[in-house]
Every structure is written in structure tokens, then in C-alpha cells.
Amino acid sequence: MENVISKGAKQSVLGYLATAGVVLLLLMVFGLVMRTVQAGGAEIPAEIFYQLMTAHGIGMVGIAGICGAAIMWYFLGHYVKLSTPVFLLNMVLFLIGVVMILGAIFIGGFAGAWTFLYPLPAYSGGAWEPGAAVVHLSGVLLIGVGFLLFHLDTGWAILKQYGSLGKALGWPQLFGGSTEEAPPPTVVAATMVLIVNVLGLLAGATILVISIVNLLVPEFGIDPLLGKNMIFFFGHVFINATIYMSVIAVYEILPRYTGRPWKSTKPFLLAWTCSTLFVVIVYPHHLLMDINMPTWLAVMGQVISYLSGLPILVVTAVGALTYVHRSGLKWGMPASLLFLAVFGWAAGVIPAIVDGTIVVNLVLHNTQWVPGHFHTYLLLGVVPMAMGFMYFITNNDGGGLDRAALWAFIVGGLGFVFTFLWAGRESVPRRFAEHQSEWMDVDALGAIFAALAILGVVVFAVRFLSRLGQTAKA
Amino acid sequence: MQDLAWAISLWLMALLAIAFVYVAVKSGDKADAAEVMSTAGKIRTALFWIILVAGVPITMVTLTDLPYAAQSDATAQIVKVEGSQFSWDISPTRIVTGQPVEFHVTAADATHGFAVYDDTMTLLTQTQAMPEYTNILKYTFAKAGTYKVLCLEYCGSGHHVMSEEITVVAAGGN
């Protein structure tokens, strides 16, 4: 039985989305500046470039989390009883964390990238003081604590309603032959995210605390390879969880246009159970160039990378195609953006799997191939999921301007990610403040496409913000 | 290898795009949902098996020759590499073609990425340069020439200037 979302809860979700829309645009502009600088179209000191890069990276990860949390919380609230104060507390901690992070970066000069790869925060090369690194990492920690509380609340609510995580994942229907109706897709997805993200956040909090102590007491340190494992486990899980939270918008909104409800079928339940396991154990594919890692872990990283594609391509992508095919669908903006988002997610998985092959990773790791594939499933996956939800919650099917913006976003987004992938093919390193002249033509093309995609998002965000007042009152 | 990765990715993404465009074009028609679901179920099963049948041999082939040094080669040329903010210390920087090279790679401060590029700026091989660890990277140079070393792991404000050269001479030459 579906609950009705209260007005206060809906307003909280709108607050999340408004924050996400504004910050997303700002961070996209940071990205455009970086591509323009790499193309030779503007000059900024390298220190500033890396500060922008750090803000862009950590900010986008955080905003993807905020978008995912808003989508998941809104729809999960239809099935279980969630706490609005905890939801708001997450946002408050997020905003405090953002202020700390921005202060550490643009006042303190911290530029350790969003991965804060231990022990880099303690080795600034003269660019920042340890205090700036402590403030930055503490800000990230605070945001992590907020998300942990958020998940504990969703976990508590799910357990109260369904009795166990296994039941919420539909295991009695999947493995036990139960003929009862399985939990809805939103509950299954939220349970998966709960499991993986609590593990990821705990690992992230641990390495953040260790890094902070290392900065305050340099004699205290840990094995850098262990630190790297913890960071990439946390980073991989958290960013993937943002997609798994956001895809709930597809399950919930698309059926309202197609008239075909998205059901928790056995393949669906199996896919989500497999994804729960895969997301947790696949992270060694980020460490394939760490020759000192046990070889079996690298092999597992490759094999699980391959297997991870199956639930996404065979279940979610085929599912979206099935529900839309010959459904008599009238394309409003929510449906259009969400359909695009499933494509973006599935398409991004392909170059990611290719790069997850050890012998390929040898020549693509840390080239621009990497931002190529993750921008595919974040820019063309998570962003349209969030934007589709914004159009949905403001009850806006869009008009001519919105459709023009959508096409600008599609062309700009696709062009942008392909310039990254092409540059990866050309062995162009990622995260370089200055580029060689032979790399600049592709950079310039990337900047043009980025500007086009940003133009689309400006329209999406402005349309959302302009209807915010009337939606909040409704 | 880069060209192959590009071609495979491009073709598979194009196939996916065609499927999405086809469904979007056909979405305006109205058909019985059960009929569509039934056909889709068959396609999904076929797709699952195609991916699995293709995936197993691809996995096996790609895992047969891993770039991880199983054991040290007595005939190899040993090149010691240490990365530090923001330079490389490489010794010796002159090596010969045809004879395996073992790069013993470490770092003095933060983590760096030791990457070898040829004269066309194509990435040939790489490994992480980590403090407290020595990664042994094996590579055999087929062609004489000047090779460039760049840092591929972000290491701070001078990351992009961490550049060094290696000279490879023909075996038996001076």
C-alpha cells in the first residue's frame, strides 16, 4: 500500500533538488573552464586549475549523491515511513561540509583531487598547509556522516516494514518459491543501496579519519596500498550508489507514461542481488596497475567488471526498452530524459568494461578514457535521471524550449564524452593542467560540446526553479 | 590496443543507440503489453547467452598474458625509477632493444604513475609508483629511440611537468 508524501517532505525534496540544480551548474562551468584551459583558450595558474578540478570532482560526487538521495527518499517514502528530520539533517551536514570544502580549496589552496589519495593530502608540494587539508577532509567526513544517517534511517524503515534485508531484496520470491508479491523495485533498489553504501561510507570515514590524524600527527601513518584500497572501495561504491538511487526515478516515473508498471520480476530481483555483490567486490579494477596487489584480486576485478554489465545491460536497459516499445507513449520531458538516462548508463558501462580488462587498462588507465566513460554514465545517466525527476515533481511535460534544450544536451553530452574517449585513445593523460599542442584540437571540441550540454542544463534548471514556488505550495 | 578498445566501444555503443532509437521511434504505436513482454523475454535470454558465450573466451584470452611480473628475469636490464614531487629519478636512462627491461618503480612522497610513451606520444605501458612499495614492470623495447616518461597519477600542482626521457639504443650499438 502506498503512503502519501506529506507537504513538508515534498518541500524537503524540492530543497535538495534546488541545491543540486544550482551547484551542478556551477560545477559544470568549472569543468568547462578546465577544458577551455586545456584547449589553450584561456590561461590560469596550474594551482587554480587543480583547485577547480578538486572542487569539480568532489562537488559532482556529492551532488550526484544528493540527487540520488532525493529521488530515492521521495519514492521510498511511498512504501515505508521515513524521517523528514533525518533527511533534512543530511542536507544541513552536506551544506556545512560544502562550505568547509570550498573554504579549504579556494582559501586554503587544497588541491588533492576528490580521491584525496593517501598520503597526498600530507604532501602538498607547497600548495597548501596541513590545516587546509584537515578542513577539506573533515568536510568530506561530515557529508559522509550525513549520508550514513540517511541510510540508517532508510534501513530502519525498511526493516520495520519488511522484517529483513533479504525479504526487502525479494529473496523469498527469488530463492524460496514464495508466491507472495515481491517488494516493489524502489524498495529492492533502496535495500541494495543501503547495504553497499553503509559499507562504502564506513570505509571512507575510516580512511578520512586516518588521513586527518596523519596530517595532525605525521608520525602516524598506514600502509599506502591499504589506504588506496579503502579510498577506491569507498569511491567506487558511493558513486555507483548514486546511480542505483537515481534509477528509481526510471522505475517509478516511466510507467506513468507507458501504462506498463515496472514489476519486481525474478530476473529483476536476481539482477539487484547480483549487483549488491558485484558493486562491493569489483573495486580492485581501479587498482589494476598496482602490480603489488595480489594477482587474484586483479583477475577478480576484471571478471566482476564483465559480470557487472549483465544486470545493467540485460535487465535495466532491456527492461526500459521493453516497457517503452509500442506502448503508445507520449513523450513528455520526464519520460524523454529518463529514457535517455538509461541509454547513458548502459552506454557508459561499455567503455568502462573495456577499460576493466587488465591488458587494456595497461594503456588506458588514467588517460582521458576514464573521464570519458564515467562522464557517459554520470552526465548522460545520473544528470538526466535527476532532471527527469525535476520535471516530474514540478508536473511539467515541457514545451518547445525544453525539447530544444534536450537536443542541445544530447548532442553536447554525446560530443563531450566522445572527445574524452577519443583523447584516451590518443593516450592523453587525465588531470593535466597544461596540454601539448597536438592534444588541443580535441580539447577545444570538447569545450564546445560541454558548453552546449551546459546550455541544455541551464534551461532544465531554470524551468525547475521557476516552478519551485507553486510546486512547494501544492 | 587503444584502437581496438576504441573500435569495440564505439560499435557496441552504436548498437545500443540503434536499439534505443528504434524503440523510441516505435513507441507511438500501441501493442499488447503481454505480447511485447514475451518477445522481450526471449530477446533478453538470447542476449544473456550471447554475452556469456562471448564473454568466457574473451576473459580467458585476455587473462593469459598479464603484465604482472611472475618472477624476476636474470637476463633483464634493471632500471630503477623513483618518482617524487615533481620529477623522476631514473637510472640508467640508456637501455637496449630486444632485451627485457625490468623497471623497479617506487616513490619518495605521494603516489605517482610511471608511464612510458613512444615518439608518437602513444602510451606503451605503465604502473603505479607508490611510497613503501616497489612495483616491477616488465617491458621489451623493439625500437631504438627516445621514449618519454610522464606521471599518470595526480600528485599535486606540478603533476603535469613530471617528465623525463629514456634513450633506447639498438642491441650491439653504441
XYZ file of C-alpha atoms in Angstrom:
648
model
C 0.000 0.000 0.000
C 1.441 3.355 -0.990
C 1.697 6.166 1.579
C 1.042 9.784 0.713
C 4.090 12.061 0.852
C 3.482 14.989 3.224
C 3.815 18.585 2.091
C 6.839 19.083 4.354
C 8.536 16.003 2.962
C 7.913 17.171 -0.593
C 9.310 20.611 0.230
C 12.438 18.955 1.657
C 12.897 17.054 -1.599
C 12.481 20.308 -3.523
C 15.174 21.847 -1.313
C 17.542 19.017 -2.222
C 16.812 19.434 -5.918
C 17.155 23.222 -5.903
C 20.546 22.905 -4.213
C 21.558 20.222 -6.700
C 20.457 22.267 -9.713
C 22.392 25.387 -8.741
C 25.559 23.600 -7.595
C 25.517 21.296 -10.624
C 25.547 24.272 -12.988
C 28.387 25.938 -11.091
C 30.458 22.750 -11.196
C 29.714 22.240 -14.898
C 31.100 25.717 -15.513
C 34.237 24.694 -13.569
C 34.507 21.723 -15.928
C 34.095 23.951 -18.975
C 36.843 26.250 -17.692
C 39.183 23.268 -17.305
C 38.516 22.003 -20.840
C 38.971 25.530 -22.204
C 42.292 25.905 -20.383
C 43.475 22.529 -21.699
C 42.484 23.675 -25.187
C 44.656 26.777 -24.817
C 41.608 29.064 -24.928
C 42.322 30.574 -21.518
C 45.189 30.685 -19.051
C 45.048 30.136 -15.315
C 47.809 29.113 -12.902
C 48.177 25.346 -12.508
C 47.365 25.653 -8.795
C 43.984 27.192 -9.652
C 43.322 24.529 -12.305
C 43.857 21.775 -9.755
C 41.708 23.583 -7.200
C 38.890 23.740 -9.766
C 39.490 20.083 -10.569
C 39.247 19.141 -6.893
C 36.065 21.180 -6.403
C 34.545 19.794 -9.628
C 35.281 16.202 -8.641
C 34.223 16.183 -5.009
C 31.312 18.501 -5.768
C 29.932 16.337 -8.560
C 30.192 13.205 -6.447
C 28.375 14.966 -3.614
C 25.696 16.414 -5.873
C 25.124 13.068 -7.554
C 24.601 11.707 -4.035
C 22.171 14.495 -3.192
C 20.167 13.911 -6.397
C 20.089 10.165 -5.806
C 19.088 10.613 -2.176
C 16.260 12.993 -3.113
C 14.880 10.599 -5.733
C 15.169 7.527 -3.547
C 13.758 9.195 -0.427
C 10.792 10.664 -2.289
C 9.683 7.368 -3.797
C 10.717 5.110 -0.906
C 8.549 7.316 1.298
C 5.540 5.970 -0.602
C 6.210 2.469 0.781
C 7.871 2.921 4.197
C 7.772 5.564 6.906
C 10.851 7.775 6.682
C 12.062 10.560 8.958
C 11.960 14.047 7.444
C 14.208 15.492 10.217
C 16.935 12.935 9.390
C 16.561 13.758 5.701
C 16.954 17.463 6.489
C 19.874 16.769 8.837
C 21.671 15.119 5.918
C 21.191 18.301 3.887
C 22.383 20.525 6.747
C 25.531 18.423 7.223
C 26.029 18.447 3.457
C 25.860 22.242 3.282
C 28.246 22.671 6.232
C 30.593 20.180 4.567
C 30.393 22.069 1.269
C 31.323 25.346 2.976
C 34.311 23.652 4.635
C 35.393 22.066 1.346
C 35.072 25.300 -0.649
C 36.949 27.215 2.059
C 39.728 24.625 2.149
C 40.050 24.698 -1.641
C 39.649 28.347 -2.587
C 41.010 29.972 0.593
C 43.359 27.266 1.856
C 44.545 26.199 -1.598
C 43.823 22.486 -1.075
C 44.011 20.611 -4.373
C 44.341 16.937 -3.512
C 41.649 15.820 -6.018
C 38.395 14.236 -4.932
C 40.212 10.962 -4.365
C 42.491 12.547 -1.649
C 44.830 9.633 -2.395
C 46.694 8.844 0.814
C 49.293 10.211 1.583
C 48.869 13.083 -0.944
C 46.995 15.406 1.480
C 50.173 15.489 3.594
C 52.405 16.179 0.559
C 51.195 19.445 -0.889
C 54.416 20.368 -2.650
C 53.982 23.796 -1.055
C 50.474 24.370 -2.460
C 48.505 24.110 0.806
C 49.036 23.913 4.548
C 48.078 20.780 6.511
C 45.262 22.797 8.135
C 43.555 23.270 4.766
C 43.750 19.539 4.105
C 42.288 18.811 7.572
C 39.364 21.176 6.937
C 38.741 19.659 3.494
C 38.821 16.060 4.692
C 36.677 16.950 7.719
C 34.123 18.495 5.370
C 34.026 15.307 3.309
C 33.732 13.288 6.526
C 30.805 15.403 7.685
C 29.000 14.811 4.389
C 29.685 11.097 4.747
C 28.218 11.110 8.264
C 25.085 12.790 6.898
C 24.675 10.108 4.244
C 25.298 7.370 6.798
C 22.483 8.733 8.982
C 20.285 8.987 5.894
C 20.879 5.324 5.063
C 20.425 4.185 8.652
C 17.005 5.832 8.600
C 16.030 4.182 5.316
C 17.381 0.884 6.676
C 15.380 1.197 9.890
C 12.211 1.984 7.929
C 12.746 -0.907 5.504
C 13.402 -3.371 8.319
C 10.279 -2.247 10.184
C 8.171 -2.741 7.073
C 9.694 -5.883 5.580
C 11.331 -7.635 8.548
C 14.750 -8.329 6.993
C 17.039 -7.126 4.251
C 16.656 -10.468 2.470
C 12.893 -10.062 2.347
C 13.271 -6.478 1.115
C 15.522 -7.768 -1.682
C 12.825 -10.271 -2.625
C 14.821 -13.359 -1.686
C 11.763 -15.399 -0.600
C 10.350 -14.878 -4.124
C 13.727 -15.397 -5.795
C 15.076 -18.373 -3.872
C 12.272 -19.637 -1.637
C 9.454 -20.175 -4.078
C 7.233 -17.659 -2.323
C 4.208 -16.745 -4.383
C 3.596 -13.522 -2.490
C 4.127 -10.333 -4.413
C 7.778 -9.211 -4.192
C 8.656 -5.776 -2.770
C 8.396 -3.002 -5.364
C 11.509 -2.096 -7.396
C 12.053 1.053 -5.308
C 12.319 -0.954 -2.090
C 14.628 -3.519 -3.698
C 16.906 -0.773 -5.039
C 16.910 1.154 -1.757
C 17.837 -2.004 0.141
C 20.728 -2.723 -2.211
C 21.970 0.863 -1.849
C 21.612 0.652 1.923
C 23.828 -2.434 2.095
C 26.580 -1.275 -0.240
C 26.671 2.375 0.762
C 26.878 1.728 4.505
C 29.913 -0.450 3.826
C 31.396 2.144 1.474
C 30.760 5.050 3.818
C 32.317 3.212 6.765
C 35.458 2.507 4.727
C 35.517 6.121 3.546
C 35.072 7.504 7.058
C 37.869 5.265 8.323
C 40.423 6.402 5.739
C 39.331 10.022 6.153
C 39.942 9.847 9.912
C 43.277 8.115 9.329
C 44.291 10.820 6.829
C 43.252 13.588 9.232
C 45.252 12.020 12.085
C 48.189 11.595 9.694
C 48.061 15.315 8.938
C 47.922 16.264 12.621
C 50.431 13.645 13.803
C 52.711 12.868 10.834
C 54.399 10.008 12.737
C 51.092 8.132 12.481
C 50.565 6.543 9.111
C 49.241 3.421 7.450
C 50.262 1.252 4.541
C 49.629 3.415 1.442
C 48.328 0.439 -0.543
C 45.802 -0.311 2.193
C 44.815 3.353 2.184
C 44.385 3.247 -1.575
C 42.192 0.142 -1.339
C 39.956 1.832 1.223
C 39.655 5.026 -0.838
C 38.782 3.246 -4.065
C 36.357 0.902 -2.309
C 34.580 3.920 -0.818
C 34.739 5.972 -4.013
C 33.568 3.182 -6.285
C 30.680 2.173 -4.052
C 29.491 5.722 -3.352
C 29.444 6.917 -6.954
C 27.750 3.714 -8.107
C 25.190 4.058 -5.332
C 24.244 7.467 -6.722
C 23.219 5.771 -9.979
C 21.395 2.950 -8.219
C 19.449 5.514 -6.175
C 18.678 7.693 -9.192
C 17.458 4.841 -11.398
C 14.467 4.575 -9.068
C 13.118 7.596 -10.976
C 13.048 5.405 -14.092
C 11.187 2.589 -12.315
C 8.629 4.969 -10.821
C 8.079 7.647 -13.456
C 8.437 5.890 -16.825
C 5.492 3.511 -16.143
C 3.220 6.541 -15.610
C 3.839 7.363 -19.284
C 3.868 3.857 -20.712
C 0.993 2.462 -18.642
C 3.121 -0.619 -18.004
C 4.076 -0.921 -14.302
C 7.700 -1.840 -13.621
C 7.474 -5.085 -11.669
C 9.911 -6.929 -9.438
C 10.180 -9.986 -11.653
C 12.632 -12.803 -10.919
C 15.237 -11.500 -13.424
C 14.883 -8.067 -11.816
C 15.384 -9.440 -8.298
C 18.304 -11.595 -9.415
C 19.927 -8.612 -11.133
C 19.727 -6.486 -7.992
C 21.025 -9.242 -5.741
C 23.947 -9.795 -8.124
C 24.591 -6.052 -8.305
C 24.706 -5.891 -4.494
C 27.562 -8.364 -4.524
C 29.293 -7.045 -7.654
C 29.402 -3.405 -6.523
C 31.104 -4.447 -3.304
C 33.760 -6.746 -4.774
C 34.544 -5.131 -8.134
C 36.586 -2.172 -6.823
C 40.033 -3.823 -7.476
C 39.502 -2.895 -11.149
C 40.677 0.579 -10.061
C 43.971 -0.927 -8.889
C 44.949 -2.978 -11.928
C 48.180 -1.006 -12.335
C 49.228 -1.726 -8.756
C 51.476 -4.635 -9.509
C 51.932 -5.387 -5.819
C 48.259 -6.177 -5.415
C 47.565 -9.927 -5.340
C 47.029 -11.087 -8.920
C 43.847 -12.936 -7.978
C 42.308 -9.623 -6.885
C 43.148 -8.031 -10.232
C 41.680 -11.021 -12.077
C 38.578 -10.797 -9.903
C 38.380 -7.089 -10.718
C 38.300 -7.865 -14.442
C 35.878 -10.791 -14.221
C 33.442 -8.962 -11.946
C 33.671 -5.875 -14.187
C 32.468 -8.036 -17.064
C 29.707 -9.608 -14.965
C 28.601 -6.202 -13.641
C 27.492 -5.259 -17.124
C 24.936 -8.062 -17.277
C 22.364 -6.681 -14.791
C 22.603 -3.215 -16.324
C 22.513 -4.176 -19.993
C 20.371 -7.304 -19.887
C 17.888 -6.279 -17.210
C 17.683 -2.481 -16.833
C 18.377 -1.454 -20.437
C 16.304 -4.255 -21.970
C 13.652 -3.544 -19.329
C 13.416 0.127 -20.291
C 13.225 -0.794 -23.977
C 10.527 -3.362 -23.245
C 8.359 -1.031 -21.230
C 8.573 1.723 -23.860
C 8.335 -0.370 -27.050
C 4.975 0.110 -28.771
C 3.442 1.400 -25.546
C 1.661 4.338 -27.202
C 3.897 6.622 -25.181
C 3.502 10.389 -25.454
C 6.973 11.827 -24.929
C 6.955 14.420 -22.175
C 10.197 15.763 -20.717
C 10.297 13.346 -17.746
C 9.930 10.281 -19.976
C 12.394 11.635 -22.561
C 15.074 12.430 -20.001
C 14.654 9.124 -18.171
C 14.797 7.082 -21.374
C 17.974 8.968 -22.336
C 19.337 8.305 -18.851
C 19.010 4.530 -19.183
C 20.848 4.741 -22.500
C 23.575 6.898 -20.926
C 24.046 4.481 -18.059
C 24.160 1.402 -20.270
C 26.374 3.080 -22.882
C 28.852 4.227 -20.242
C 29.190 0.697 -18.962
C 30.693 -0.416 -22.307
C 33.944 1.644 -22.308
C 34.162 1.031 -18.553
C 34.147 -2.734 -19.087
C 36.690 -2.393 -21.891
C 38.953 -0.448 -19.515
C 38.360 -3.076 -16.826
C 40.315 -5.551 -18.971
C 43.803 -5.735 -17.453
C 45.745 -5.716 -20.743
C 43.677 -2.753 -21.973
C 43.934 -0.919 -18.664
C 47.711 -1.052 -19.136
C 47.416 1.558 -21.898
C 44.203 3.364 -20.915
C 44.438 3.706 -17.132
C 44.455 7.359 -16.059
C 44.172 8.594 -19.626
C 41.172 10.648 -20.647
C 39.393 7.401 -21.465
C 38.488 7.252 -17.774
C 36.621 10.591 -17.551
C 35.193 9.549 -20.932
C 33.409 6.525 -19.556
C 32.381 7.941 -16.197
C 31.029 11.124 -17.758
C 28.926 8.909 -20.035
C 27.035 7.333 -17.165
C 27.086 10.390 -14.917
C 26.454 13.221 -17.401
C 24.189 11.176 -19.678
C 22.855 8.906 -16.922
C 22.535 10.474 -13.479
C 22.022 14.062 -14.694
C 19.014 13.234 -16.924
C 17.626 10.995 -14.162
C 17.761 13.994 -11.810
C 16.437 16.402 -14.432
C 13.643 13.996 -15.383
C 12.658 13.855 -11.722
C 12.719 17.672 -11.535
C 10.309 17.936 -14.482
C 8.136 15.200 -12.955
C 7.890 16.686 -9.468
C 7.060 20.121 -10.883
C 4.443 18.461 -13.088
C 5.978 19.854 -16.265
C 5.871 17.913 -19.522
C 7.777 20.713 -21.232
C 7.366 22.678 -24.437
C 9.396 23.673 -27.466
C 12.186 25.329 -25.491
C 12.565 22.280 -23.274
C 12.773 19.962 -26.273
C 15.378 22.222 -27.888
C 17.340 22.145 -24.633
C 17.050 18.358 -24.580
C 18.558 18.094 -28.055
C 21.329 20.524 -27.093
C 22.016 18.361 -24.057
C 22.053 15.120 -26.063
C 24.318 16.453 -28.830
C 26.536 18.340 -26.391
C 26.720 15.467 -23.925
C 27.495 12.800 -26.515
C 30.050 15.010 -28.263
C 31.675 15.863 -24.959
C 32.112 12.268 -23.787
C 33.367 11.109 -27.184
C 36.084 13.788 -27.200
C 37.253 12.360 -23.865
C 37.179 8.784 -25.178
C 38.977 9.828 -28.358
C 41.637 11.605 -26.297
C 42.002 8.439 -24.230
C 42.589 6.503 -27.423
C 45.281 9.073 -28.219
C 46.895 8.387 -24.793
C 46.197 11.899 -23.477
C 46.673 11.836 -19.694
C 43.794 12.869 -17.453
C 44.196 15.591 -14.815
C 46.835 17.651 -16.646
C 46.636 21.420 -16.149
C 48.530 22.039 -19.391
C 48.206 20.128 -22.637
C 50.579 19.632 -25.516
C 49.620 21.428 -28.704
C 48.717 18.199 -30.542
C 46.031 17.438 -27.935
C 44.369 20.856 -28.056
C 42.052 20.434 -31.067
C 40.121 17.658 -29.339
C 40.129 19.675 -26.110
C 38.591 22.636 -27.969
C 35.919 20.406 -29.476
C 35.232 19.018 -26.008
C 34.816 22.546 -24.632
C 32.326 23.455 -27.378
C 30.260 20.334 -26.745
C 30.446 20.954 -22.987
C 29.090 24.475 -23.474
C 26.189 23.050 -25.498
C 25.372 20.497 -22.787
C 25.529 23.221 -20.122
C 23.115 25.312 -22.173
C 20.638 22.436 -22.012
C 21.041 22.070 -18.250
C 20.584 25.836 -17.766
C 17.141 25.539 -19.372
C 16.273 22.416 -17.318
C 17.370 24.052 -14.062
C 15.715 27.414 -14.736
C 12.452 25.708 -15.672
C 12.582 23.744 -12.434
C 13.448 26.750 -10.273
C 10.752 28.888 -11.895
C 8.062 26.367 -10.855
C 9.505 25.725 -7.424
C 7.227 28.153 -5.563
C 3.955 26.834 -6.930
C 5.092 23.202 -6.510
C 6.055 23.795 -2.881
C 2.608 25.271 -2.154
C 0.697 22.484 -3.909
C 45.383 -1.930 -28.250
C 43.971 1.609 -27.928
C 42.487 1.396 -31.436
C 40.862 -1.945 -30.630
C 39.388 -0.585 -27.380
C 38.009 2.405 -29.280
C 36.531 0.285 -32.089
C 34.867 -2.214 -29.738
C 33.418 0.536 -27.549
C 32.197 2.569 -30.484
C 30.478 -0.351 -32.213
C 28.790 -1.656 -29.087
C 27.630 1.832 -28.074
C 26.323 2.367 -31.616
C 24.380 -0.923 -31.467
C 22.880 0.128 -28.159
C 21.983 3.540 -29.582
C 20.280 1.896 -32.571
C 18.156 -0.225 -30.209
C 17.118 2.845 -28.206
C 16.355 4.931 -31.309
C 14.349 2.067 -32.840
C 12.255 1.663 -29.697
C 11.772 5.427 -29.385
C 10.539 5.597 -32.994
C 8.154 2.676 -32.445
C 6.943 3.923 -29.058
C 3.975 5.767 -30.541
C 2.386 2.515 -31.769
C 0.206 0.631 -29.356
C 0.630 -3.098 -28.896
C -0.477 -5.634 -26.347
C 1.917 -5.390 -23.373
C 1.952 -9.149 -22.751
C 2.964 -9.794 -26.354
C 5.806 -7.244 -26.160
C 6.965 -8.635 -22.798
C 7.013 -12.165 -24.160
C 9.153 -11.203 -27.162
C 11.411 -9.087 -24.950
C 11.889 -12.017 -22.582
C 13.167 -14.133 -25.466
C 15.488 -11.334 -26.609
C 16.781 -10.911 -23.068
C 17.508 -14.620 -22.730
C 19.281 -14.659 -26.096
C 21.280 -11.552 -25.178
C 22.269 -13.083 -21.857
C 23.626 -16.204 -23.575
C 25.337 -14.262 -26.360
C 27.154 -12.110 -23.804
C 28.040 -15.134 -21.699
C 29.227 -17.268 -24.634
C 31.304 -14.385 -25.996
C 32.481 -13.306 -22.557
C 34.020 -16.585 -21.430
C 36.602 -16.936 -24.251
C 37.308 -13.180 -24.188
C 38.002 -13.419 -20.460
C 40.251 -16.436 -20.907
C 42.243 -14.926 -23.771
C 42.721 -11.561 -22.093
C 43.888 -13.189 -18.873
C 46.541 -15.401 -20.458
C 49.336 -12.828 -20.664
C 49.091 -10.465 -17.720
C 51.567 -7.604 -17.310
C 52.433 -8.700 -13.798
C 55.966 -9.955 -13.245
C 55.667 -13.527 -12.025
C 59.386 -13.866 -11.361
C 62.497 -11.837 -11.917
C 64.353 -12.414 -15.188
C 68.120 -12.902 -14.710
C 68.829 -11.511 -18.188
C 66.698 -8.408 -17.751
C 68.084 -4.901 -17.689
C 67.226 -3.405 -14.318
C 66.127 0.220 -14.359
C 65.485 1.869 -11.008
C 62.778 4.514 -11.001
C 61.783 6.834 -8.175
C 59.041 9.413 -8.522
C 58.918 12.463 -6.292
C 57.148 15.813 -6.457
C 57.709 16.740 -9.303
C 60.438 14.787 -11.096
C 61.624 11.299 -11.982
C 64.917 9.771 -10.906
C 65.650 7.039 -13.468
C 68.846 5.017 -13.568
C 70.123 4.078 -16.069
C 68.286 6.148 -18.687
C 70.016 4.313 -21.556
C 68.868 0.792 -22.376
C 68.988 -1.576 -25.347
C 66.374 -3.032 -27.640
C 65.307 -6.659 -27.678
C 66.340 -7.400 -24.117
C 63.654 -7.389 -21.408
C 63.699 -4.414 -19.087
C 62.551 -4.536 -15.503
C 61.524 -1.144 -14.175
C 61.721 -1.195 -10.375
C 59.334 1.629 -9.613
C 58.784 3.395 -6.303
C 58.009 6.868 -4.941
C 59.536 9.121 -2.303
C 56.421 11.011 -1.231
C 52.912 10.749 -2.692
C 51.755 8.157 -5.228
C 52.749 8.809 -8.842
C 52.060 6.974 -12.095
C 55.065 5.778 -14.131
C 54.035 5.765 -17.796
C 56.227 5.197 -20.865
C 55.307 6.909 -24.158
C 56.896 6.374 -27.574
C 57.892 9.121 -30.023
C 54.309 9.374 -31.332
C 53.126 10.011 -27.746
C 51.352 6.658 -27.621
C 51.201 5.116 -24.172
C 53.100 1.809 -24.162
C 52.984 0.632 -20.565
C 52.592 1.882 -17.023
C 52.486 1.076 -13.343
C 51.830 2.948 -10.139
C 54.814 4.456 -8.294
C 53.987 4.115 -4.613
C 55.809 5.039 -1.439
C 56.937 1.994 0.585
C 56.437 -0.318 -2.415
C 58.465 -1.306 -5.440
C 56.404 -2.314 -8.451
C 58.289 -4.357 -11.038
C 57.132 -3.533 -14.556
C 58.444 -5.623 -17.445
C 58.745 -4.314 -20.975
C 60.863 -5.119 -24.003
C 61.601 -2.259 -26.389
C 61.555 -3.310 -30.023
C 62.652 0.023 -31.497
C 65.563 2.304 -30.714
C 64.682 5.900 -29.961
C 63.813 8.401 -27.295
C 60.903 7.484 -25.041
C 59.110 9.820 -22.710
C 58.071 9.159 -19.121
C 55.021 11.016 -17.782
C 53.209 10.877 -14.466
C 49.735 9.353 -14.771
C 48.644 9.567 -11.138
C 47.671 13.021 -9.937
C 50.307 14.076 -7.403
C 49.903 17.816 -6.848
C 50.427 21.160 -8.535
C 53.393 20.035 -10.665
C 51.808 16.771 -11.803
C 51.815 17.756 -15.471
C 55.503 18.759 -15.507
C 56.784 15.395 -14.262
C 58.514 14.402 -17.449
C 61.729 12.500 -18.192
C 63.320 10.730 -21.151
C 64.696 7.251 -21.688
C 67.076 6.512 -24.537
C 66.812 3.097 -26.142
C 69.665 2.039 -28.419
C 69.856 -0.898 -30.802
C 71.370 -4.004 -29.260
C 75.075 -4.170 -30.123
C 75.140 -0.463 -30.986
C 76.791 2.415 -29.109
